[in-house]
Structure formats: structure tokens, C-alpha cells
Coordinates of N, CA and C in Angstrom, one line a residue:
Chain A
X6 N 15.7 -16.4 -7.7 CA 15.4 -15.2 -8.3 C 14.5 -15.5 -9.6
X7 N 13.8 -14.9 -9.9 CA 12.6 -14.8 -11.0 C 13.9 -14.6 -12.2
X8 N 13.3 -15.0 -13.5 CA 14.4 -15.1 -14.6 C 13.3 -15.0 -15.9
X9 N 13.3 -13.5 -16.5 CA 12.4 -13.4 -17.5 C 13.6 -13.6 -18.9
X10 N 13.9 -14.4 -19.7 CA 14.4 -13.9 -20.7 C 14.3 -14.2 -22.0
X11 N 14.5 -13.3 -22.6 CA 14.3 -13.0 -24.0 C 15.2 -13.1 -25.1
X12 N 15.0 -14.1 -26.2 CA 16.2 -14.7 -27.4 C 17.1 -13.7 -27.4
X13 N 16.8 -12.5 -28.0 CA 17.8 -12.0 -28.5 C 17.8 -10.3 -27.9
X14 N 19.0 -10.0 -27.6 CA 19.0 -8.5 -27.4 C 18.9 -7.8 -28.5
X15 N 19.8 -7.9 -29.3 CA 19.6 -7.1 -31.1 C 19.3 -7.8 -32.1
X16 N 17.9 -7.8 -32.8 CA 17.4 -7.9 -33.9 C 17.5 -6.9 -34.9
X17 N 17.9 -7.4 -36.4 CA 17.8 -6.7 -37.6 C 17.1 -7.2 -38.6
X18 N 16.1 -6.7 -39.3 CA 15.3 -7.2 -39.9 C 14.7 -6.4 -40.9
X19 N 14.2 -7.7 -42.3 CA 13.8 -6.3 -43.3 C 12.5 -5.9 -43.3
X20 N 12.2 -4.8 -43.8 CA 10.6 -4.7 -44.2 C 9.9 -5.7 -45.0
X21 N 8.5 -6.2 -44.4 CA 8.1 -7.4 -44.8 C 8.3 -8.5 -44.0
X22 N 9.3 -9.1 -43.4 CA 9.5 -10.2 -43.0 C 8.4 -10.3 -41.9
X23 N 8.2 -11.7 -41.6 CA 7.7 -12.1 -40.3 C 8.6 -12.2 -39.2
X24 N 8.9 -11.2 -37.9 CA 9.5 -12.0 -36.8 C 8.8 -12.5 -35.9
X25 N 9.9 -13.0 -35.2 CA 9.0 -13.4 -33.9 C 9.9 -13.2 -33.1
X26 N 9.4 -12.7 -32.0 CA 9.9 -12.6 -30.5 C 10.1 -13.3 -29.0
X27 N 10.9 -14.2 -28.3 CA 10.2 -15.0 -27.9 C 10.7 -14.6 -26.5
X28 N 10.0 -14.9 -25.5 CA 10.5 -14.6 -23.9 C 10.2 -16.0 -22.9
X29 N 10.6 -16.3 -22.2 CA 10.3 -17.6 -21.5 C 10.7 -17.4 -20.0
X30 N 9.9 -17.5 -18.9 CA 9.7 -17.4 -17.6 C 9.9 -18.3 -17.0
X31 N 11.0 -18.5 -15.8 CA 10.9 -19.8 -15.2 C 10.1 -19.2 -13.8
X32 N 9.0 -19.0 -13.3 CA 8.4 -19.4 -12.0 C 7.3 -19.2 -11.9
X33 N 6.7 -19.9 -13.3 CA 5.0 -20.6 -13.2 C 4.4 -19.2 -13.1
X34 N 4.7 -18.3 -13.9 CA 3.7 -16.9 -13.5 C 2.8 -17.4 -14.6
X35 N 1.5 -16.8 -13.9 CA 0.3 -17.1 -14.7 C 0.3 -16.1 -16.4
X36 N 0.5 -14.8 -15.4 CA 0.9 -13.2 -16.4 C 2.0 -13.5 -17.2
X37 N 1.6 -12.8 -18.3 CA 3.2 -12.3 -19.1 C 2.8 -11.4 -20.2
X38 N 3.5 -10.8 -20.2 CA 3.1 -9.1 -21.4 C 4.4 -9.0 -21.8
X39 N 3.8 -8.2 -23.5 CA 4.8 -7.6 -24.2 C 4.5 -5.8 -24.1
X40 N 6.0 -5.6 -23.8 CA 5.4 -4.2 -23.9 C 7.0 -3.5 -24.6
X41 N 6.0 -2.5 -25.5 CA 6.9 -1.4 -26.5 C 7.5 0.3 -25.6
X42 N 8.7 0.2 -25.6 CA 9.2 1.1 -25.2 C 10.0 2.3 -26.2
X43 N 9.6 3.7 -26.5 CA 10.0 4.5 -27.3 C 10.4 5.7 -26.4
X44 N 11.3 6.4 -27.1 CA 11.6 7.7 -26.1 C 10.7 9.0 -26.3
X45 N 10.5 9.4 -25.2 CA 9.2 9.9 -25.0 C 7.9 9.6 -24.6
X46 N 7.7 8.7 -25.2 CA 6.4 7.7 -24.7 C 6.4 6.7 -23.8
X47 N 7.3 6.4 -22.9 CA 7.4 5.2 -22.3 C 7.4 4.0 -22.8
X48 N 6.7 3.3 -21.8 CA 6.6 2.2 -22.0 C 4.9 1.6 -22.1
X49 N 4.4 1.5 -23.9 CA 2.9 0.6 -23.8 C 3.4 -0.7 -24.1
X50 N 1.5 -1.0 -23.3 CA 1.2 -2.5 -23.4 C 0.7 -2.7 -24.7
X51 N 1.5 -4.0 -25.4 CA 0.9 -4.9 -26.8 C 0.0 -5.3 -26.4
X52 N 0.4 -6.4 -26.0 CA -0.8 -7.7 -25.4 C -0.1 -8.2 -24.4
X53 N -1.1 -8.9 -23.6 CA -0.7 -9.9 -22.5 C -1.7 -10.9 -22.4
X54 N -1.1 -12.0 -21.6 CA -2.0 -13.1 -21.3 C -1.7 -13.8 -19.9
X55 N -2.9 -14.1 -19.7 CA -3.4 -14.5 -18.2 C -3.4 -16.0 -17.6
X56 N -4.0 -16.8 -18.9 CA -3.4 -18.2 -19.2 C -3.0 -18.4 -20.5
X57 N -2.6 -20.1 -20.3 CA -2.0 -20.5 -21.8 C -3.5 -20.4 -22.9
X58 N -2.7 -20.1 -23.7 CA -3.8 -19.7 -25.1 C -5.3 -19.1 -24.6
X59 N -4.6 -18.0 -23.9 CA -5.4 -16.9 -23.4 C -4.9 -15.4 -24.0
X60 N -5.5 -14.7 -24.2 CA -4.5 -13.2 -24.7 C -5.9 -11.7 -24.4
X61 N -5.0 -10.7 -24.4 CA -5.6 -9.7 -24.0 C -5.0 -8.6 -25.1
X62 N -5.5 -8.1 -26.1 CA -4.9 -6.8 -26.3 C -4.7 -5.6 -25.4
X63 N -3.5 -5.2 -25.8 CA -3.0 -3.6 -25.0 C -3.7 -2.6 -25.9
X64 N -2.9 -1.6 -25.0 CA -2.7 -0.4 -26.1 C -2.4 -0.2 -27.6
X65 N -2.0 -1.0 -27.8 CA -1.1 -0.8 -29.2 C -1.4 -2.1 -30.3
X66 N -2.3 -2.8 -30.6 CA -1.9 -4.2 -30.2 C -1.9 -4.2 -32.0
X67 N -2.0 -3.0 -32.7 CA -1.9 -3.2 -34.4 C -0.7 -3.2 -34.9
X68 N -0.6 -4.5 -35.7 CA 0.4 -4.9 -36.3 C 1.0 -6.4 -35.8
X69 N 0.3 -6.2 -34.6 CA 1.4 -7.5 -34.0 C 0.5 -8.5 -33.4
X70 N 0.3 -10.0 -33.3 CA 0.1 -10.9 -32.7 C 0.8 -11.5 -31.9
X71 N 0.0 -12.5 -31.0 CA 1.1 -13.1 -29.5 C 0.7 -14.5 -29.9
X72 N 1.2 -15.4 -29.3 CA 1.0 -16.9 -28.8 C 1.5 -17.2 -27.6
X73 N 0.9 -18.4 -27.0 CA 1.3 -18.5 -25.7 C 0.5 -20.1 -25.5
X74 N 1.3 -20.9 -25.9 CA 0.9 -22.2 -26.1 C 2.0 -22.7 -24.7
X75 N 2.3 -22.7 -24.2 CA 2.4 -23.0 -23.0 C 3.1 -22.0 -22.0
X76 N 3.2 -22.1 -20.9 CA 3.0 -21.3 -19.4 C 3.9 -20.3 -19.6
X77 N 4.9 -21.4 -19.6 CA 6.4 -20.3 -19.5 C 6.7 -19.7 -20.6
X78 N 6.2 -19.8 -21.8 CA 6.5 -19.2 -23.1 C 5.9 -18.2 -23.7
X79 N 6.0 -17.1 -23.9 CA 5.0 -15.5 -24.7 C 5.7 -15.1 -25.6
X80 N 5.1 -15.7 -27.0 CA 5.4 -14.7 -28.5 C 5.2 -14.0 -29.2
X81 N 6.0 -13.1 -29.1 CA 5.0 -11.4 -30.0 C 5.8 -12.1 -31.7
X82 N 4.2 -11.6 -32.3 CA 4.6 -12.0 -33.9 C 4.5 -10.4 -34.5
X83 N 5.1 -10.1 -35.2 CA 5.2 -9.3 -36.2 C 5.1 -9.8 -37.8
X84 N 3.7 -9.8 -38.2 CA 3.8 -10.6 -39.2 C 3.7 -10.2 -40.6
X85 N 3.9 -9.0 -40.7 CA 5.2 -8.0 -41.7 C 5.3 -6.8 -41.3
X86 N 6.7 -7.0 -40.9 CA 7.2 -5.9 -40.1 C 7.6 -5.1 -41.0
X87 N 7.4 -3.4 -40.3 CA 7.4 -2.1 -41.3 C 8.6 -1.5 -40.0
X88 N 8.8 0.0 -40.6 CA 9.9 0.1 -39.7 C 9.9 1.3 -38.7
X89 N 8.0 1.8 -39.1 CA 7.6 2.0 -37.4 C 7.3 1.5 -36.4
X90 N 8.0 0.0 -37.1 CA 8.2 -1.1 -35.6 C 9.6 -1.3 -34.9
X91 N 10.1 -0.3 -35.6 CA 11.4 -0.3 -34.5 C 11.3 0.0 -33.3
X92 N 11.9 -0.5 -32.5 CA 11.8 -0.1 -31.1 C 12.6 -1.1 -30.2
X93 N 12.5 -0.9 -28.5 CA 12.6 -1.5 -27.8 C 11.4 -2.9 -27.4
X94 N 11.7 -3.6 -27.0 CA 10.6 -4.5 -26.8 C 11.4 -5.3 -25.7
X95 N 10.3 -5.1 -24.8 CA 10.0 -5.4 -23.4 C 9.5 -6.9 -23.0
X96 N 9.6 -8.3 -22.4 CA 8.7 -8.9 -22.1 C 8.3 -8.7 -20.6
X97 N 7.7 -9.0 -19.8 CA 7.6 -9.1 -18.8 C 6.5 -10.2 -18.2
X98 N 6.5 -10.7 -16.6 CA 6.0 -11.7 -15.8 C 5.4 -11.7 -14.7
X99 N 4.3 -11.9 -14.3 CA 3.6 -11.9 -13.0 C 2.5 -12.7 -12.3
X100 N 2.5 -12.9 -10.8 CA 1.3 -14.0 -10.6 C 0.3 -12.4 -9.5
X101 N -0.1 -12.9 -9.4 CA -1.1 -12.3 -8.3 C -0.4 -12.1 -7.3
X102 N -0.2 -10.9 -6.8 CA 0.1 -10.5 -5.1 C 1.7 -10.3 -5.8
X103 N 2.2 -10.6 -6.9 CA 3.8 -10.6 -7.1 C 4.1 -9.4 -7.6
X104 N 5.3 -8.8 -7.8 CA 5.9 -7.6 -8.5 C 5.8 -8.0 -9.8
X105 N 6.1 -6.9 -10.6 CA 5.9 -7.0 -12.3 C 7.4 -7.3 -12.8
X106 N 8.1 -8.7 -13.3 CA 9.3 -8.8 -13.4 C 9.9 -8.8 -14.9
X107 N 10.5 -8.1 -15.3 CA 11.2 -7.9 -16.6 C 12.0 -8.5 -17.4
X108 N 12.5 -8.8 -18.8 CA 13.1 -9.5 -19.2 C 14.2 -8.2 -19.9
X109 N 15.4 -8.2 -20.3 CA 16.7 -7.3 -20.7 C 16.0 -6.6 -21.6
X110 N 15.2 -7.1 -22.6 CA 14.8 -6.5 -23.4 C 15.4 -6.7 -24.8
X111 N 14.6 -6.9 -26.3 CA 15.2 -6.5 -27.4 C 15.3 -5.6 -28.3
X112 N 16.1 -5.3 -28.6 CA 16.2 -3.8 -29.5 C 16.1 -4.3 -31.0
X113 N 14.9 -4.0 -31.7 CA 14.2 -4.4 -32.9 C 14.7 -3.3 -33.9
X114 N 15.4 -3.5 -35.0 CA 15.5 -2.8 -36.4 C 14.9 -3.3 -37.4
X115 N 14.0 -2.3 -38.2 CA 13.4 -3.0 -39.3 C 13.8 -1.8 -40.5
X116 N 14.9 -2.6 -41.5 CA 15.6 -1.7 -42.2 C 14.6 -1.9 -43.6
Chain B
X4 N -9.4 5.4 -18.0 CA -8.1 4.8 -18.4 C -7.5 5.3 -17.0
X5 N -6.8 4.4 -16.8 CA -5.9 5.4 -15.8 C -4.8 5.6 -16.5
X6 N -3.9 6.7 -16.2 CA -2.9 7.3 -16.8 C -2.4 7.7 -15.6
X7 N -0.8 7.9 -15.6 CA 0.4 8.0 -15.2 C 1.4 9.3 -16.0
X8 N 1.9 10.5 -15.3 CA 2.2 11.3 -15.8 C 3.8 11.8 -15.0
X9 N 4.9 11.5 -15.9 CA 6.3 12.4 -15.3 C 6.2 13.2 -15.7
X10 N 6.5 14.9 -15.3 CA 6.6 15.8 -15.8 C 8.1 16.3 -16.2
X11 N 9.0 15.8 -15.3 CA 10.5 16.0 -15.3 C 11.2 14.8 -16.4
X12 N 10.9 15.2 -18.0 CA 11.7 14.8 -18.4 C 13.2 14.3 -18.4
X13 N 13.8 15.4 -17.8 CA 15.7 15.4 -17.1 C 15.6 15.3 -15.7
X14 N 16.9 15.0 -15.1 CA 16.8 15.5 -13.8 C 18.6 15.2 -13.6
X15 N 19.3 16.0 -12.8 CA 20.3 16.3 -12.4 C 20.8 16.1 -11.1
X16 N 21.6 15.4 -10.1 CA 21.7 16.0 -8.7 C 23.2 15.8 -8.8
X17 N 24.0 16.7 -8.1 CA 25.7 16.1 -7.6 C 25.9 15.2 -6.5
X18 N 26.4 14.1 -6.7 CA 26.7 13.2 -5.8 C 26.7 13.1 -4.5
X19 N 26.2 12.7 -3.9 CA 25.9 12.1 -2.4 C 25.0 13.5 -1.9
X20 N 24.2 13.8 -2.9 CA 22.8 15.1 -2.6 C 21.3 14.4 -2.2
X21 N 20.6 14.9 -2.4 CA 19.2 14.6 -2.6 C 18.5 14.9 -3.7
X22 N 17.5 14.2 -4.5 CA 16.8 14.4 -5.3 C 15.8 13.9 -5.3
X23 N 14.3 14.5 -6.1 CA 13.0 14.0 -5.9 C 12.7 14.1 -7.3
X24 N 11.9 13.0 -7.8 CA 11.5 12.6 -8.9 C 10.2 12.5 -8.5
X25 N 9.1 13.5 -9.7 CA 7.7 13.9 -9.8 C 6.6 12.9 -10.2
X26 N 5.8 12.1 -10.2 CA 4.5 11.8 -10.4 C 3.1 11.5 -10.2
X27 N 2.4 12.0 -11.2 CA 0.6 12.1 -10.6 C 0.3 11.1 -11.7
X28 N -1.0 10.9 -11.2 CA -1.8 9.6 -11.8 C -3.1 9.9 -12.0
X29 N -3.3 9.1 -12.4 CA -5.0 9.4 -12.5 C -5.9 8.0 -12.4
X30 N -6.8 7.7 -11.8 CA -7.9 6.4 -11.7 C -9.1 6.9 -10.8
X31 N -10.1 6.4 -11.0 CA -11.3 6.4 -10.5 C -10.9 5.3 -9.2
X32 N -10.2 4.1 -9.5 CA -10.3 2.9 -8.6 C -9.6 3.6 -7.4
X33 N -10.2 2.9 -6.3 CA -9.9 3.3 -4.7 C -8.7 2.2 -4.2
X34 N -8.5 1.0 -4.8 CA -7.0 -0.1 -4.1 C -6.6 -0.2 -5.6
X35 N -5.0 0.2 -5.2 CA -4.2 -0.3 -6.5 C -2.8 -0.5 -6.0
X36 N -2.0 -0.6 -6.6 CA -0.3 -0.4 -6.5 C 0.2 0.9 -7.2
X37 N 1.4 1.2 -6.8 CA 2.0 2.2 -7.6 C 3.9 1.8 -7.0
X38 N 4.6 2.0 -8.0 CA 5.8 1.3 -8.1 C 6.7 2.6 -9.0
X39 N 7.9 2.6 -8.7 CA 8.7 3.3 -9.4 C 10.0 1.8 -9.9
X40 N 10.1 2.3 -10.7 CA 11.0 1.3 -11.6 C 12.6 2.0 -11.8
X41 N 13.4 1.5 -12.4 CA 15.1 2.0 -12.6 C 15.5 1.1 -14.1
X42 N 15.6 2.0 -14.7 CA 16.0 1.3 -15.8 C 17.7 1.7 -16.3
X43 N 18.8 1.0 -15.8 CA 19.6 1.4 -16.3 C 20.1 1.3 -18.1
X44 N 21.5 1.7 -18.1 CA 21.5 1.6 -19.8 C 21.7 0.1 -20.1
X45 N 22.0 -0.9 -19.4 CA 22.0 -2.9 -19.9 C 20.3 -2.5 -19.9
X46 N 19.5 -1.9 -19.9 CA 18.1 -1.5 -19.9 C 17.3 -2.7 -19.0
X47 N 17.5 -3.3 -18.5 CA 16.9 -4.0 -17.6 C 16.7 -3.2 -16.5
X48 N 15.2 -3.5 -16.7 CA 13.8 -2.7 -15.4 C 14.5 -3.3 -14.4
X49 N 14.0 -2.6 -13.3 CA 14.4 -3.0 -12.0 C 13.5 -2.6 -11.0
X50 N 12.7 -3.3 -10.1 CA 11.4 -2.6 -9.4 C 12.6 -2.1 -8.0
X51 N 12.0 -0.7 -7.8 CA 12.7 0.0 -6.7 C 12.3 0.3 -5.6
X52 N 10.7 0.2 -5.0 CA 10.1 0.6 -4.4 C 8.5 0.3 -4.8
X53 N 7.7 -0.3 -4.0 CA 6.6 0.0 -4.5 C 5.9 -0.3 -3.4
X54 N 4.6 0.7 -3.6 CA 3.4 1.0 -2.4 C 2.4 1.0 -2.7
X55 N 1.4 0.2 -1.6 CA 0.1 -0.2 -1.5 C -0.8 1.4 -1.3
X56 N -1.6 1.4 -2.2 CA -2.8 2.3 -1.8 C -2.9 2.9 -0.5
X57 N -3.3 1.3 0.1 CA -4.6 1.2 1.1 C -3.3 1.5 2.7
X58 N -2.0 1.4 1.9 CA -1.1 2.0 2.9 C -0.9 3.2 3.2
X59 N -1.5 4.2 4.4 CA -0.8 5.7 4.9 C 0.3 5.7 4.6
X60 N 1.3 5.2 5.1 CA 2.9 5.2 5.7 C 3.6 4.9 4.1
X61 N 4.3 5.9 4.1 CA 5.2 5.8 2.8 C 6.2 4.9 2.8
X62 N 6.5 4.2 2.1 CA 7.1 3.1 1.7 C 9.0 3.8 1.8
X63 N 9.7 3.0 2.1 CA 10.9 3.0 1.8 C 11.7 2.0 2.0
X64 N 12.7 2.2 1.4 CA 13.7 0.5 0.6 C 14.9 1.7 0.5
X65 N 15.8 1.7 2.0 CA 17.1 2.1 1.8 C 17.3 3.9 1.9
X66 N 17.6 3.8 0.1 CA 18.3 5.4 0.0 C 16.9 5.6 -0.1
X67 N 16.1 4.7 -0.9 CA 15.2 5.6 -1.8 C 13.5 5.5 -0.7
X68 N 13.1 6.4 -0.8 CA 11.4 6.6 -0.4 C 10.4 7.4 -1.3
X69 N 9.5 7.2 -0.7 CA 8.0 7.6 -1.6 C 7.4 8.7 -1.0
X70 N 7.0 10.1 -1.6 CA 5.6 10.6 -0.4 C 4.5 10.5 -1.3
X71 N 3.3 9.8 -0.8 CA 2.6 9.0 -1.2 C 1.2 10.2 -1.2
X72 N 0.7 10.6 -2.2 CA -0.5 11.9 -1.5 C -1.7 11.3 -2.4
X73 N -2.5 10.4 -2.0 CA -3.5 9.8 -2.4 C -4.6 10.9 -3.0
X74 N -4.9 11.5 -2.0 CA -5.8 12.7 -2.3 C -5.6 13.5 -3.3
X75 N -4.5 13.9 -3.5 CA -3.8 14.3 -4.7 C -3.2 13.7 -6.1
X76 N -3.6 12.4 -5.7 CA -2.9 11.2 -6.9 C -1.3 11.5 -7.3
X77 N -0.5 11.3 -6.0 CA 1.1 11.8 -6.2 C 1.7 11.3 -5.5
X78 N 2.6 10.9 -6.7 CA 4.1 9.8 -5.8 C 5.1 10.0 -6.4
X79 N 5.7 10.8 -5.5 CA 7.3 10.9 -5.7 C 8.2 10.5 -4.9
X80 N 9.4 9.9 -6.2 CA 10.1 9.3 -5.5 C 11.6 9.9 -4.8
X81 N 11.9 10.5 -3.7 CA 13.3 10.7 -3.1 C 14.3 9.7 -3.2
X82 N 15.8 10.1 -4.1 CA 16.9 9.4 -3.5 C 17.9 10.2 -2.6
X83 N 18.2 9.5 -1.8 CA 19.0 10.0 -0.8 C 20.5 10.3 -0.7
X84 N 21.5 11.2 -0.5 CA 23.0 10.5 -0.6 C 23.4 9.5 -2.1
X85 N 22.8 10.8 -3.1 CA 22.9 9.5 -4.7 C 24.4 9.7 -4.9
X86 N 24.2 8.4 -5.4 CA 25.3 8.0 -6.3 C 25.4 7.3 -7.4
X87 N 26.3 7.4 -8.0 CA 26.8 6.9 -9.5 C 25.9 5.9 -9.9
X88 N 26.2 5.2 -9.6 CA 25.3 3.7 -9.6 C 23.4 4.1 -9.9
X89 N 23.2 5.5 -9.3 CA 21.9 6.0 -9.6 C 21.3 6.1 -11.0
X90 N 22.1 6.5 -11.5 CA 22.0 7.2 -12.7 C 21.4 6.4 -13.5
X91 N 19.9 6.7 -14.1 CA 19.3 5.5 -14.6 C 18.1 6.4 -15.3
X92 N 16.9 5.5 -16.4 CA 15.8 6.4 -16.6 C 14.9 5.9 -15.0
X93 N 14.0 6.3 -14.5 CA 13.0 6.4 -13.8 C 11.6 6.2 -14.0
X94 N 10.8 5.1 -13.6 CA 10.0 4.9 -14.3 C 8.6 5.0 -13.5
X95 N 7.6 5.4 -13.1 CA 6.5 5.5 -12.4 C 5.6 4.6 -13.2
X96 N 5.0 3.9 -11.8 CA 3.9 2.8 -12.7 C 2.3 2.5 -11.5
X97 N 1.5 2.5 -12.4 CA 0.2 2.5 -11.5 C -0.2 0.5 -12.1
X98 N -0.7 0.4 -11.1 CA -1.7 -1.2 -11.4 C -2.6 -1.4 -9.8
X99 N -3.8 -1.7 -10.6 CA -4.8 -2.0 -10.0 C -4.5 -3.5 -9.0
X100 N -5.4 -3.1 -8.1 CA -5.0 -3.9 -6.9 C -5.9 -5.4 -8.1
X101 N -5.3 -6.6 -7.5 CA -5.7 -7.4 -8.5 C -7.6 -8.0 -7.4
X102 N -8.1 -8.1 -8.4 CA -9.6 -8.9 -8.1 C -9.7 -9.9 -9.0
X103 N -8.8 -11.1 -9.5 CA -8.7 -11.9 -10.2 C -9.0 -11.5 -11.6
X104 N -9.1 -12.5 -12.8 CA -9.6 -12.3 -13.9 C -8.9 -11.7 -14.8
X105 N -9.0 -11.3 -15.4 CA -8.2 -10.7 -16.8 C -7.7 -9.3 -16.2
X106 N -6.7 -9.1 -16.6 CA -5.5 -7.9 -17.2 C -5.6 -7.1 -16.2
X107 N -6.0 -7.7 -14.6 CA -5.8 -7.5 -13.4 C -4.4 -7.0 -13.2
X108 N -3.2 -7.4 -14.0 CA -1.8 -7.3 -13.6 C -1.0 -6.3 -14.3
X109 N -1.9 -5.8 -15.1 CA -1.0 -4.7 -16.2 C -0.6 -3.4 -15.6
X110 N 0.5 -3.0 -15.8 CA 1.1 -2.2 -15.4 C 0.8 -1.2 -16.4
X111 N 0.3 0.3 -15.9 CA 0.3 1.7 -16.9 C 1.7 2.4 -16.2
X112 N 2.7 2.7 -17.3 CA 3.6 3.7 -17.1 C 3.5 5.0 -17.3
X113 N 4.8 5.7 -16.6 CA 5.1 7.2 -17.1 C 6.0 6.7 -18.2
X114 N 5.8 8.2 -18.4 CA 7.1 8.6 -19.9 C 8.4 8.5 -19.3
X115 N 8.8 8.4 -18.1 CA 9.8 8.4 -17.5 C 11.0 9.4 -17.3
X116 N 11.8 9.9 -16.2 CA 12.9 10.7 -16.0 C 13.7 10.4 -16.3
X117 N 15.0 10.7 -16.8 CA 16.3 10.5 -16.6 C 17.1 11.3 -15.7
X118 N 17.5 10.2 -15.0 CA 18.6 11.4 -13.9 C 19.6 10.9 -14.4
X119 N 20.6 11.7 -13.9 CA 22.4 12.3 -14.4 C 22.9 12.8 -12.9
X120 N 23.7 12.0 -12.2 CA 24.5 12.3 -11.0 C 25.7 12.9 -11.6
X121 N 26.0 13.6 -11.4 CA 27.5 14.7 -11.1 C 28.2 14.4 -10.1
X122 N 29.6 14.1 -10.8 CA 30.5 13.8 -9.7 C 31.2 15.0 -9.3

């Protein structure tokens, strides 16, 4: 089975700080995206990348930066987080011809 | 852009009933995917179904099936005989059939349903 997952389910954090997010994929997907989920709005795309130290902005992609220095690894930076960055935060994984596979997800507070 | 539209905020059925869950899309593009997703409350996505464009024949996986109306840009999804275990948000999602190259794989969502089984 595909295995997206992500450090932490619940983050707390202050305004200002830098976090980071991290997700790690074990089956060589080339794809991996971050994506923000709010109620009402679904679910947008941050960014995603296609290869290593490749990146694509989403929808949404102000406030936040990625890294992706190698395959299996995708980091959403928040590099001072305010606290209409709270949210749900999604990673997710994919190769060509595969389904879109998901990580549990972390639930981000920024007090 | 293509966009992805639930209109059924809530949704309701009593146990071991039927229910249909609403979505239209929008794209210019003629091959893509379209997938409904399950997100229970451990909130982990769950892909539930998902159907090729370039497919007539509506896709089904069990309880659940798709009627697929291309022409109309509409895919909803039927559960059958639901149960407990149903009860989840619902998620409609459109992605372009891939032609290699960048952001070939991005999935556009709905706002999503919530159903509520009654026991």
C-alpha cells in the first residue's frame, strides 16, 4: 500500500514563527502537493512538485514556500506564520496513470 | 480554470437507503479524470471511485456508483444500502488526463458534502 505521511497531526504555533511541514512518500511518486483545507472552501492547491527541486505554485501559494530536495520528501514552509494560517493541511502523492494518494493530515494553530 | 462545484452542502439518508451526492464541473479539456473522495473524521482522504472521461459506462466499486453526464459536465455519486461506516465529508475532484510535464496531476476539488446516516 502507498504510505503518505506527515510529522505531525496537531501543531501549535505562535504568530511569527517559522514552521515547517514535512510529508514523506514511500513509492517513488514523482508528484507531491500541499494542499489547504477550510470549511466551506474545500480543499486548495499550495504548491506541488513534479521533480526534486522542482516546484509549481497553486492556488494559494502566498505566505508559504516548499522544498523538495529529495524524491520522497515535500516541505511546506511557513516562514512567519500569521493566524489566517490556521487550517487543515493536506500532503498528498502521485506518478502518472496512479490515483491521488493522501497523507492524515495536520491540523495547524497559529495562536 | 476548471472548477468543480457541490451544491449539497448537507446530506442525510436512514440506514440501509439510497443516496445521491451532486456534482458539475467545468473544463474546456475533452480527456480528464474525475474521482469522488471520502473523508472521514481521522480525516484521511480516501479515493472511492473514480472515472475516465473517454469512458461511456459509469464506473462502480461495490455500494457506490457514478452517473457520469459528460455533455452536461455531471457526476454524481450514488450510495447504496448506506451505512454507518458511510458517514463521511464527500469530496468531488476533476484532473486532467496527464500529457506529461508539469502540474499534469493536480487535482481541482469541490467544497464538499457531508452526509449523516440515521440509524
Amino acid at each position: 500500500d502507498v504510505k503518505v505521511t506527515q510529522s505531525s497531526r496537531y501543531l501549535v504555533k505562535r504568530t511569527g514563527e517559522k514552521v515547517f511541514l514535512e510529508c514523506v512518500q514511500d513509492m517513488d511518486h514523482e508528484n507531491m502537493f500541499w494542499y489547504r483545507q477550510d470549511p466551506g472552501l474545500g480543499l486548495r492547491l499550495i504548491y506541488f512538485s513534479y521533480d526534486v527541486k522542482m516546484k509549481e505554485k497553486g492556488d494559494i501559494p502566498e505566505g508559504y514556500s516548499v522544498s523538495r530536495e529529495k524524491k520522497e520528501r515535500f516541505s511546506l514552509i511557513l516562514e512567519s506564520a500569521s493566524t489566517n494560517q490556521t487550517s487543515m493541511y493536506l500532503c498528498a502523492s502521485s506518478s502518472t496513470g496512479t490515483g491521488v494518494f493522501f497523507g492524515q493530515g495536520t491540523r495547524l494553530t497559529v495562536v | 480554470a476548471q472548477t468543480v462545484t457541490q451544491s449539497q452542502p448537507e446530506m442525510s439518508v436512514q440506514e440501509a437507503e439510497t443516496v445521491t451526492l451532486s456534482c458539475t464541473y467545468d473544463t474546456s479539456e475533452s480527456d480528464y479524470y474525475l474521482f469522488w473522495y471520502k473523508q472521514p473524521p481521522s480525516r484521511q482522504m480516501i479515493l472511492v471511485i473514480r472515472q475516465e472521461a473517454y469512458k461511456q459506462q459509469n464506473a462502480t466499486e461495490n455500494r457506490f456508483s457514478v452517473n457520469f453526464q459528460k455533455a452536461a459536465k455531471s457526476f454524481s455519486l450514488k450510495i447504496s444500502d448506506s451505512q454507518l461506516g458511510d458517514a463521511a465529508m464527500y469530496f468531488c475532484a476533476y484532473r486532467r488526463r496527464s500529457r506529461g510535464g508539469q502540474g499534469a496531476q493536480k487535482l481541482v476539488f469541490g467544497q464538499g458534502t457531508r452526509l449523516t446516516i440515521n440509524p
